[in-house]
Amino acid sequence: MFPTPSLIHFTRDDYSRIYEPDADSFLLLDALESKFKKIQERNPFIILEFGSGSGIATTFVAKHFCQSPSLFFAIDMNPHACYSTKRTFQHNHVDDKQCLNLVQCNLADPLIDRLTSKVDLLLFNPPYVPTETADVEEMIDRTFAGGEQGIEVIQRSIEQASRLLSPKGLFYMVALEENDFDMLSEFSDQYGLSAEIVLKRRTLIERLLIDIYCTELTMPKSKERLEDSDSEESKSSNNDNKSTSDEEPSKKSKGKKSNGENEPPAKRTKPNEEDTTVPSTTGPNGERLYEIGKLRFVSVSQFRGKPYINIREYYDDNGIRKPGRKGISLAGDQWEKFKELFDQIDNELKASK
Ligand SMILES: C[S@@+](CC[C@H](N)C(=O)[O-])C[C@H]1O[C@@H](n2cnc3c(N)ncnc32)[C@H](O)[C@@H]1O
């Protein structure tokens, strides 16, 4: 087992300002270690951690996973955490081999455009506790406040990961059982990422017995291929009026965030004069969106070669229409069963009027 980075330079006073590494921090280290071979084979050059806190995970990776000099970005909203990460990096003597950039900001907001498709390894032990809001005043409360269902920050990190990860990129993130893995997996899928639990543990945190797990999020193979020819393909996909091909996964217009002023939030597909199909708009992953109500759409997406029918509520994020949590994705066979029920449900509806 790789040794945990030394943290003896911190005092109780430090831990009143930053997150004191706990069972979730150690779960992340163990998950990383369990994937050591896979990570090393990919020879990560750019490594980014959201919410680095004490710097335990960033330093762990710098010390054990990088044979050659790499570029680390340790991000935290809390200035004390940024400073603490630097101290841990130095205290463990990795600063002479590895380059550390400390950025005090909200997730990777100011870096997204520069780091699009460049991050090889992404880490996050997020604030995952369900709270009224994740937007809390006290910095120290940001260590745990995850907002509704504990997933507000998690979901934003997944959105950002889908843009930041390089084709070979890996994202390791801790979550709580209540954060609902199936739902997070479905959400990740909407952003072109596939999620898998790599380590699960029942543990005590602050005298509470909780179930936590670490997920690995990756670009599916087909997406890796798409990344190689990203620019040309995504340019044409915006104007493409043909149905999405069966082999093609849903595409996302990476790094092309609209400013919301000159462009409509989602581009309308080019109208075809002879076309009698129902009008649709294009969603953030290149999928066709058929509107059935205010911000409610039906779409078809592909995941691992299988089609899914999505009925989902979208929301507006700075001029970009994005899929929200509310909704359902039906596999092909469920859709067939659903269709068989149409007449019966319709009759019931008429009878109830
Ligand atoms: C649970 S702590 C984890 C700290 C450390 N990585 C560990 O595993 O011990 C979560 C960290 O994320 C930071 N954080 C929370 N929301 C953030 C956001 N939106 N952007 C950047 N950092 C954030 C907090 O300040 C805190 O340091």
GROMACS .gro file of C-alpha atoms and ligand atoms in nm:
model
  380
    1MET     CA    1   0.000   0.000   0.000
    2PHE     CA    2   0.130   0.346  -0.088
    3PRO     CA    3   0.186   0.561   0.219
    4THR     CA    4  -0.062   0.840   0.283
    5PRO     CA    5   0.100   1.183   0.246
    6SER     CA    6   0.219   1.325   0.574
    7LEU     CA    7  -0.009   1.592   0.720
    8ILE     CA    8   0.172   1.655   1.046
    9HIS     CA    9   0.229   2.018   0.952
   10PHE     CA   10  -0.142   2.092   1.017
   11THR     CA   11  -0.274   2.200   1.355
   12ARG     CA   12  -0.625   2.192   1.502
   13ASP     CA   13  -0.646   2.556   1.409
   14ASP     CA   14  -0.582   2.471   1.042
   15TYR     CA   15  -0.861   2.216   1.054
   16SER     CA   16  -1.104   2.480   1.172
   17ARG     CA   17  -1.057   2.642   0.827
   18ILE     CA   18  -1.016   2.343   0.595
   19TYR     CA   19  -1.153   1.992   0.565
   20GLU     CA   20  -0.968   1.746   0.782
   21PRO     CA   21  -0.912   1.433   0.572
   22ASP     CA   22  -1.163   1.168   0.670
   23ALA     CA   23  -1.288   0.829   0.553
   24ASP     CA   24  -1.405   0.977   0.221
   25SER     CA   25  -1.059   1.124   0.148
   26PHE     CA   26  -0.905   0.784   0.221
   27LEU     CA   27  -1.161   0.606   0.005
   28LEU     CA   28  -1.049   0.826  -0.284
   29LEU     CA   29  -0.683   0.738  -0.223
   30ASP     CA   30  -0.768   0.367  -0.204
   31ALA     CA   31  -0.974   0.384  -0.522
   32LEU     CA   32  -0.685   0.556  -0.699
   33GLU     CA   33  -0.445   0.295  -0.575
   34SER     CA   34  -0.675   0.015  -0.693
   35LYS     CA   35  -0.655   0.173  -1.040
   36PHE     CA   36  -0.282   0.239  -1.021
   37LYS     CA   37  -0.190   0.031  -1.327
   38LYS     CA   38  -0.462   0.181  -1.544
   39ILE     CA   39  -0.371   0.536  -1.443
   40GLN     CA   40   0.001   0.483  -1.485
   41GLU     CA   41  -0.043   0.325  -1.827
   42ARG     CA   42  -0.218   0.641  -1.938
   43ASN     CA   43   0.077   0.844  -1.822
   44PRO     CA   44  -0.127   1.146  -1.706
   45PHE     CA   45   0.032   1.479  -1.781
   46ILE     CA   46  -0.239   1.722  -1.670
   47ILE     CA   47  -0.398   1.637  -1.336
   48LEU     CA   48  -0.673   1.849  -1.186
   49GLU     CA   49  -0.842   1.823  -0.849
   50PHE     CA   50  -1.167   2.001  -0.767
   51GLY     CA   51  -1.177   2.096  -0.399
   52SER     CA   52  -0.822   1.997  -0.302
   53GLY     CA   53  -0.867   2.094   0.067
   54SER     CA   54  -0.559   1.982   0.259
   55GLY     CA   55  -0.401   1.863  -0.067
   56ILE     CA   56  -0.395   1.501   0.040
   57ALA     CA   57  -0.516   1.353  -0.292
   58THR     CA   58  -0.317   1.581  -0.523
   59THR     CA   59   0.000   1.511  -0.324
   60PHE     CA   60  -0.073   1.136  -0.319
   61VAL     CA   61  -0.095   1.130  -0.699
   62ALA     CA   62   0.211   1.352  -0.741
   63LYS     CA   63   0.413   1.128  -0.515
   64HIS     CA   64   0.317   0.786  -0.645
   65PHE     CA   65   0.158   0.803  -0.990
   66CYS     CA   66   0.381   1.026  -1.202
   67GLN     CA   67   0.709   0.895  -1.333
   68SER     CA   68   0.779   1.211  -1.527
   69PRO     CA   69   0.709   1.577  -1.449
   70SER     CA   70   0.339   1.659  -1.471
   71LEU     CA   71   0.121   1.963  -1.441
   72PHE     CA   72  -0.114   1.977  -1.142
   73PHE     CA   73  -0.409   2.211  -1.098
   74ALA     CA   74  -0.543   2.216  -0.743
   75ILE     CA   75  -0.867   2.410  -0.726
   76ASP     CA   76  -1.058   2.517  -0.420
   77MET     CA   77  -1.298   2.800  -0.342
   78ASN     CA   78  -1.144   2.828  -0.001
   79PRO     CA   79  -0.818   3.029   0.000
   80HIS     CA   80  -0.698   2.844   0.311
   81ALA     CA   81  -0.738   2.518   0.123
   82CYS     CA   82  -0.524   2.646  -0.167
   83TYR     CA   83  -0.251   2.747   0.074
   84SER     CA   84  -0.283   2.417   0.262
   85THR     CA   85  -0.248   2.216  -0.057
   86LYS     CA   86   0.074   2.400  -0.131
   87ARG     CA   87   0.204   2.325   0.218
   88THR     CA   88   0.126   1.954   0.187
   89PHE     CA   89   0.288   1.941  -0.156
   90GLN     CA   90   0.603   2.101  -0.021
   91HIS     CA   91   0.606   1.912   0.306
   92ASN     CA   92   0.600   1.582   0.115
   93HIS     CA   93   0.880   1.696  -0.117
   94VAL     CA   94   0.697   1.664  -0.444
   95ASP     CA   95   0.732   2.030  -0.536
   96ASP     CA   96   1.081   1.976  -0.672
   97LYS     CA   97   0.960   1.721  -0.930
   98GLN     CA   98   0.605   1.826  -1.007
   99CYS     CA   99   0.454   2.158  -1.107
  100LEU     CA  100   0.162   2.272  -0.892
  101ASN     CA  101  -0.084   2.544  -0.993
  102LEU     CA  102  -0.318   2.659  -0.720
  103VAL     CA  103  -0.638   2.819  -0.836
  104GLN     CA  104  -0.892   2.968  -0.600
  105CYS     CA  105  -1.216   2.947  -0.793
  106ASN     CA  106  -1.552   2.777  -0.832
  107LEU     CA  107  -1.480   2.436  -0.987
  108ALA     CA  108  -1.285   2.500  -1.308
  109ASP     CA  109  -1.495   2.799  -1.422
  110PRO     CA  110  -1.207   3.024  -1.539
  111LEU     CA  111  -1.002   2.736  -1.682
  112ILE     CA  112  -1.259   2.545  -1.881
  113ASP     CA  113  -1.186   2.694  -2.221
  114ARG     CA  114  -0.808   2.663  -2.184
  115LEU     CA  115  -0.821   2.309  -2.054
  116THR     CA  116  -1.092   2.167  -2.278
  117SER     CA  117  -1.009   1.801  -2.361
  118LYS     CA  118  -0.671   1.831  -2.190
  119VAL     CA  119  -0.714   1.685  -1.842
  120ASP     CA  120  -0.587   1.328  -1.811
  121LEU     CA  121  -0.679   1.273  -1.448
  122LEU     CA  122  -0.952   1.449  -1.256
  123LEU     CA  123  -1.026   1.403  -0.885
  124PHE     CA  124  -1.306   1.517  -0.659
  125ASN     CA  125  -1.413   1.440  -0.306
  126PRO     CA  126  -1.710   1.675  -0.329
  127PRO     CA  127  -1.948   1.831  -0.082
  128TYR     CA  128  -2.214   1.560  -0.107
  129VAL     CA  129  -2.435   1.601   0.198
  130PRO     CA  130  -2.797   1.686   0.111
  131THR     CA  131  -2.863   2.044   0.225
  132GLU     CA  132  -3.108   2.317   0.132
  133THR     CA  133  -2.849   2.483  -0.087
  134ALA     CA  134  -2.486   2.432  -0.186
  135ASP     CA  135  -2.440   2.805  -0.198
  136VAL     CA  136  -2.352   2.848   0.170
  137GLU     CA  137  -2.188   3.152   0.319
  138GLU     CA  138  -1.920   3.001   0.542
  139MET     CA  139  -1.625   2.857   0.348
  140ILE     CA  140  -1.591   2.568   0.589
  141ASP     CA  141  -1.953   2.466   0.518
  142ARG     CA  142  -1.861   2.422   0.151
  143THR     CA  143  -1.674   2.110   0.255
  144PHE     CA  144  -2.004   1.926   0.294
  145ALA     CA  145  -2.301   2.130   0.164
  146GLY     CA  146  -2.411   1.951  -0.152
  147GLY     CA  147  -2.749   2.122  -0.201
  148GLU     CA  148  -3.061   1.934  -0.303
  149GLN     CA  149  -3.003   1.556  -0.282
  150GLY     CA  150  -2.636   1.646  -0.222
  151ILE     CA  151  -2.569   1.656  -0.593
  152GLU     CA  152  -2.565   2.023  -0.696
  153VAL     CA  153  -2.185   2.055  -0.701
  154ILE     CA  154  -2.145   1.695  -0.818
  155GLN     CA  155  -2.360   1.757  -1.124
  156ARG     CA  156  -2.170   2.072  -1.214
  157SER     CA  157  -1.845   1.882  -1.180
  158ILE     CA  158  -1.973   1.612  -1.417
  159GLU     CA  159  -2.072   1.876  -1.672
  160GLN     CA  160  -1.726   2.028  -1.647
  161ALA     CA  161  -1.556   1.689  -1.657
  162SER     CA  162  -1.724   1.612  -1.988
  163ARG     CA  163  -1.548   1.913  -2.133
  164LEU     CA  164  -1.218   1.891  -1.946
  165LEU     CA  165  -1.132   1.524  -1.989
  166SER     CA  166  -0.890   1.424  -2.260
  167PRO     CA  167  -0.994   1.125  -2.471
  168LYS     CA  168  -0.794   0.899  -2.240
  169GLY     CA  169  -0.900   1.096  -1.931
  170LEU     CA  170  -1.020   0.941  -1.606
  171PHE     CA  171  -1.232   1.109  -1.340
  172TYR     CA  172  -1.248   0.966  -0.987
  173MET     CA  173  -1.518   1.108  -0.765
  174VAL     CA  174  -1.652   1.018  -0.424
  175ALA     CA  175  -2.026   1.018  -0.354
  176LEU     CA  176  -2.274   0.918  -0.088
  177GLU     CA  177  -2.530   0.639  -0.130
  178GLU     CA  178  -2.807   0.902  -0.102
  179ASN     CA  179  -2.660   1.076  -0.406
  180ASP     CA  180  -2.803   0.781  -0.604
  181PHE     CA  181  -2.549   0.621  -0.831
  182ASP     CA  182  -2.803   0.517  -1.098
  183MET     CA  183  -2.923   0.872  -1.134
  184LEU     CA  184  -2.566   1.009  -1.145
  185SER     CA  185  -2.475   0.747  -1.400
  186GLU     CA  186  -2.770   0.847  -1.616
  187PHE     CA  187  -2.679   1.213  -1.575
  188SER     CA  188  -2.317   1.139  -1.674
  189ASP     CA  189  -2.442   0.949  -1.974
  190GLN     CA  190  -2.620   1.263  -2.093
  191TYR     CA  191  -2.280   1.430  -2.092
  192GLY     CA  192  -2.113   1.150  -2.284
  193LEU     CA  193  -1.943   0.993  -1.982
  194SER     CA  194  -1.982   0.641  -1.854
  195ALA     CA  195  -1.975   0.584  -1.480
  196GLU     CA  196  -1.872   0.278  -1.284
  197ILE     CA  197  -1.833   0.223  -0.909
  198VAL     CA  198  -1.476   0.125  -0.829
  199LEU     CA  199  -1.490   0.108  -0.451
  200LYS     CA  200  -1.771   0.106  -0.197
  201ARG     CA  201  -1.746   0.131   0.178
  202ARG     CA  202  -1.964   0.156   0.489
  203THR     CA  203  -1.784   0.392   0.721
  204LEU     CA  204  -1.809   0.631   1.011
  205ILE     CA  205  -1.784   1.002   0.942
  206GLU     CA  206  -1.848   1.233   1.232
  207ARG     CA  207  -2.006   0.946   1.423
  208LEU     CA  208  -2.252   0.875   1.143
  209LEU     CA  209  -2.250   0.539   0.971
  210ILE     CA  210  -2.270   0.610   0.600
  211ASP     CA  211  -2.223   0.431   0.269
  212ILE     CA  212  -1.986   0.600   0.032
  213TYR     CA  213  -1.847   0.497  -0.301
  214CYS     CA  214  -1.591   0.613  -0.553
  215THR     CA  215  -1.693   0.633  -0.918
  216GLU     CA  216  -1.473   0.623  -1.223
  217LEU     CA  217  -1.604   0.835  -1.509
  218THR     CA  218  -1.459   0.792  -1.853
  219MET     CA  219  -1.517   0.885  -2.211
  220PRO     CA  220  -1.676   0.582  -2.377
  221LYS     CA  221  -1.457   0.433  -2.649
  222SER     CA  222  -1.675   0.564  -2.929
  223LYS     CA  223  -1.644   0.915  -2.785
  224GLU     CA  224  -1.266   0.883  -2.777
  225ARG     CA  225  -1.280   0.825  -3.149
  226LEU     CA  226  -1.500   1.126  -3.196
  227GLU     CA  227  -1.259   1.343  -3.001
  228ASP     CA  228  -0.990   1.280  -3.259
  229SER     CA  229  -1.195   1.447  -3.529
  230ASP     CA  230  -1.386   1.673  -3.299
  231SER     CA  231  -1.376   2.010  -3.470
  232GLU     CA  232  -1.490   1.911  -3.818
  233GLU     CA  233  -1.755   1.672  -3.694
  234SER     CA  234  -1.907   1.904  -3.442
  235LYS     CA  235  -1.913   2.189  -3.691
  236SER     CA  236  -2.118   1.983  -3.934
  237SER     CA  237  -2.338   1.831  -3.664
  238ASN     CA  238  -2.495   2.166  -3.588
  239ASN     CA  239  -2.633   2.189  -3.940
  240ASP     CA  240  -2.698   1.825  -3.991
  241ASN     CA  241  -3.061   1.751  -4.062
  242LYS     CA  242  -3.021   1.374  -4.088
  243SER     CA  243  -3.111   1.131  -3.813
  244THR     CA  244  -2.828   1.034  -3.582
  245SER     CA  245  -2.658   0.723  -3.718
  246ASP     CA  246  -2.697   0.403  -3.518
  247GLU     CA  247  -2.326   0.369  -3.445
  248GLU     CA  248  -2.276   0.728  -3.344
  249PRO     CA  249  -2.302   0.821  -2.979
  250SER     CA  250  -2.463   1.152  -2.894
  251LYS     CA  251  -2.226   1.441  -2.951
  252LYS     CA  252  -2.162   1.740  -2.734
  253SER     CA  253  -2.049   2.077  -2.862
  254LYS     CA  254  -1.738   2.085  -2.649
  255GLY     CA  255  -1.582   2.417  -2.565
  256LYS     CA  256  -1.831   2.609  -2.773
  257LYS     CA  257  -2.021   2.775  -2.498
  258SER     CA  258  -2.260   3.034  -2.630
  259ASN     CA  259  -2.250   3.376  -2.471
  260GLY     CA  260  -2.627   3.377  -2.487
  261GLU     CA  261  -2.636   3.709  -2.675
  262ASN     CA  262  -2.574   3.639  -3.041
  263GLU     CA  263  -2.685   3.279  -3.055
  264PRO     CA  264  -3.011   3.115  -2.957
  265PRO     CA  265  -2.965   2.877  -2.662
  266ALA     CA  266  -3.009   2.569  -2.879
  267LYS     CA  267  -2.974   2.582  -3.253
  268ARG     CA  268  -3.274   2.497  -3.461
  269THR     CA  269  -3.200   2.234  -3.723
  270LYS     CA  270  -3.185   2.358  -4.079
  271PRO     CA  271  -3.537   2.335  -4.219
  272ASN     CA  272  -3.574   2.099  -4.511
  273GLU     CA  273  -3.833   2.215  -4.762
  274GLU     CA  274  -3.971   1.868  -4.840
  275ASP     CA  275  -3.943   1.757  -4.482
  276THR     CA  276  -4.269   1.675  -4.307
  277THR     CA  277  -4.108   1.571  -3.978
  278VAL     CA  278  -4.200   1.741  -3.654
  279PRO     CA  279  -3.972   2.041  -3.592
  280SER     CA  280  -3.694   1.985  -3.344
  281THR     CA  281  -3.406   2.175  -3.192
  282THR     CA  282  -3.056   2.047  -3.121
  283GLY     CA  283  -2.958   1.967  -2.761
  284PRO     CA  284  -2.617   2.010  -2.597
  285ASN     CA  285  -2.507   1.661  -2.700
  286GLY     CA  286  -2.616   1.706  -3.060
  287GLU     CA  287  -2.940   1.515  -2.995
  288ARG     CA  288  -3.270   1.621  -3.151
  289LEU     CA  289  -3.510   1.766  -2.898
  290TYR     CA  290  -3.885   1.745  -2.954
  291GLU     CA  291  -4.065   1.987  -2.729
  292ILE     CA  292  -4.371   1.856  -2.543
  293GLY     CA  293  -4.406   2.138  -2.292
  294LYS     CA  294  -4.215   2.424  -2.139
  295LEU     CA  295  -3.852   2.302  -2.123
  296ARG     CA  296  -3.973   1.940  -2.149
  297PHE     CA  297  -3.836   1.743  -2.440
  298VAL     CA  298  -3.832   1.397  -2.590
  299SER     CA  299  -3.509   1.283  -2.751
  300VAL     CA  300  -3.329   0.972  -2.864
  301SER     CA  301  -2.972   0.909  -2.753
  302GLN     CA  302  -2.724   0.630  -2.792
  303PHE     CA  303  -2.525   0.473  -2.512
  304ARG     CA  304  -2.284   0.187  -2.571
  305GLY     CA  305  -2.449   0.119  -2.905
  306LYS     CA  306  -2.801   0.102  -2.757
  307PRO     CA  307  -3.074   0.359  -2.819
  308TYR     CA  308  -3.262   0.525  -2.535
  309ILE     CA  309  -3.575   0.738  -2.545
  310ASN     CA  310  -3.550   1.026  -2.302
  311ILE     CA  311  -3.839   1.230  -2.169
  312ARG     CA  312  -3.671   1.499  -1.969
  313GLU     CA  313  -3.692   1.847  -1.825
  314TYR     CA  314  -3.412   2.081  -1.938
  315TYR     CA  315  -3.282   2.396  -1.777
  316ASP     CA  316  -3.104   2.702  -1.902
  317ASP     CA  317  -2.738   2.738  -1.799
  318ASN     CA  318  -2.598   3.070  -1.920
  319GLY     CA  319  -2.776   3.045  -2.250
  320ILE     CA  320  -2.711   2.675  -2.296
  321ARG     CA  321  -2.999   2.430  -2.268
  322LYS     CA  322  -2.894   2.139  -2.051
  323PRO     CA  323  -3.068   1.818  -1.942
  324GLY     CA  324  -3.185   1.829  -1.582
  325ARG     CA  325  -3.240   1.555  -1.327
  326LYS     CA  326  -3.614   1.524  -1.373
  327GLY     CA  327  -3.703   1.274  -1.639
  328ILE     CA  328  -3.674   0.918  -1.752
  329SER     CA  329  -3.470   0.723  -2.006
  330LEU     CA  330  -3.641   0.420  -2.156
  331ALA     CA  331  -3.450   0.136  -2.316
  332GLY     CA  332  -3.577   0.009  -2.653
  333ASP     CA  333  -3.784  -0.279  -2.510
  334GLN     CA  334  -3.946  -0.053  -2.249
  335TRP     CA  335  -4.036   0.191  -2.523
  336GLU     CA  336  -4.202  -0.090  -2.722
  337LYS     CA  337  -4.409  -0.188  -2.416
  338PHE     CA  338  -4.496   0.174  -2.358
  339LYS     CA  339  -4.618   0.209  -2.717
  340GLU     CA  340  -4.844  -0.094  -2.675
  341LEU     CA  341  -5.015   0.088  -2.390
  342PHE     CA  342  -5.083   0.405  -2.586
  343ASP     CA  343  -5.441   0.327  -2.694
  344GLN     CA  344  -5.543   0.194  -2.355
  345ILE     CA  345  -5.399   0.494  -2.172
  346ASP     CA  346  -5.557   0.726  -2.425
  347ASN     CA  347  -5.898   0.564  -2.371
  348GLU     CA  348  -5.856   0.593  -1.995
  349LEU     CA  349  -5.767   0.957  -2.036
  350LYS     CA  350  -6.075   1.024  -2.250
  351ALA     CA  351  -6.296   0.837  -2.003
  352SER     CA  352  -6.165   1.041  -1.713
  353LYS     CA  353  -6.249   1.375  -1.878
  354LIG     C1  354  -1.500   1.718   0.132
  354LIG     S1  355  -1.379   1.841   0.106
  354LIG     C2  356  -1.249   1.743   0.034
  354LIG     C3  357  -1.110   1.798   0.060
  354LIG     C4  358  -0.999   1.706   0.015
  354LIG     N1  359  -0.999   1.690  -0.128
  354LIG     C5  360  -1.009   1.572   0.082
  354LIG     O1  361  -1.045   1.474   0.014
  354LIG     O2  362  -0.984   1.564   0.201
  354LIG     C6  363  -1.446   1.932  -0.031
  354LIG     C7  364  -1.359   2.048  -0.076
  354LIG     O3  365  -1.420   2.106  -0.191
  354LIG     C8  366  -1.415   2.247  -0.181
  354LIG     N2  367  -1.527   2.297  -0.264
  354LIG     C9  368  -1.660   2.286  -0.242
  354LIG     N3  369  -1.730   2.338  -0.343
  354LIG    C10  370  -1.640   2.382  -0.433
  354LIG    C11  371  -1.650   2.446  -0.559
  354LIG     N4  372  -1.769   2.473  -0.615
  354LIG     N5  373  -1.537   2.480  -0.624
  354LIG    C12  374  -1.415   2.453  -0.570
  354LIG     N6  375  -1.399   2.394  -0.452
  354LIG    C13  376  -1.509   2.358  -0.383
  354LIG    C14  377  -1.429   2.276  -0.033
  354LIG     O4  378  -1.379   2.403   0.001
  354LIG    C15  379  -1.345   2.160   0.025
  354LIG     O5  380  -1.211   2.197   0.039
   0.00000   0.00000   0.00000
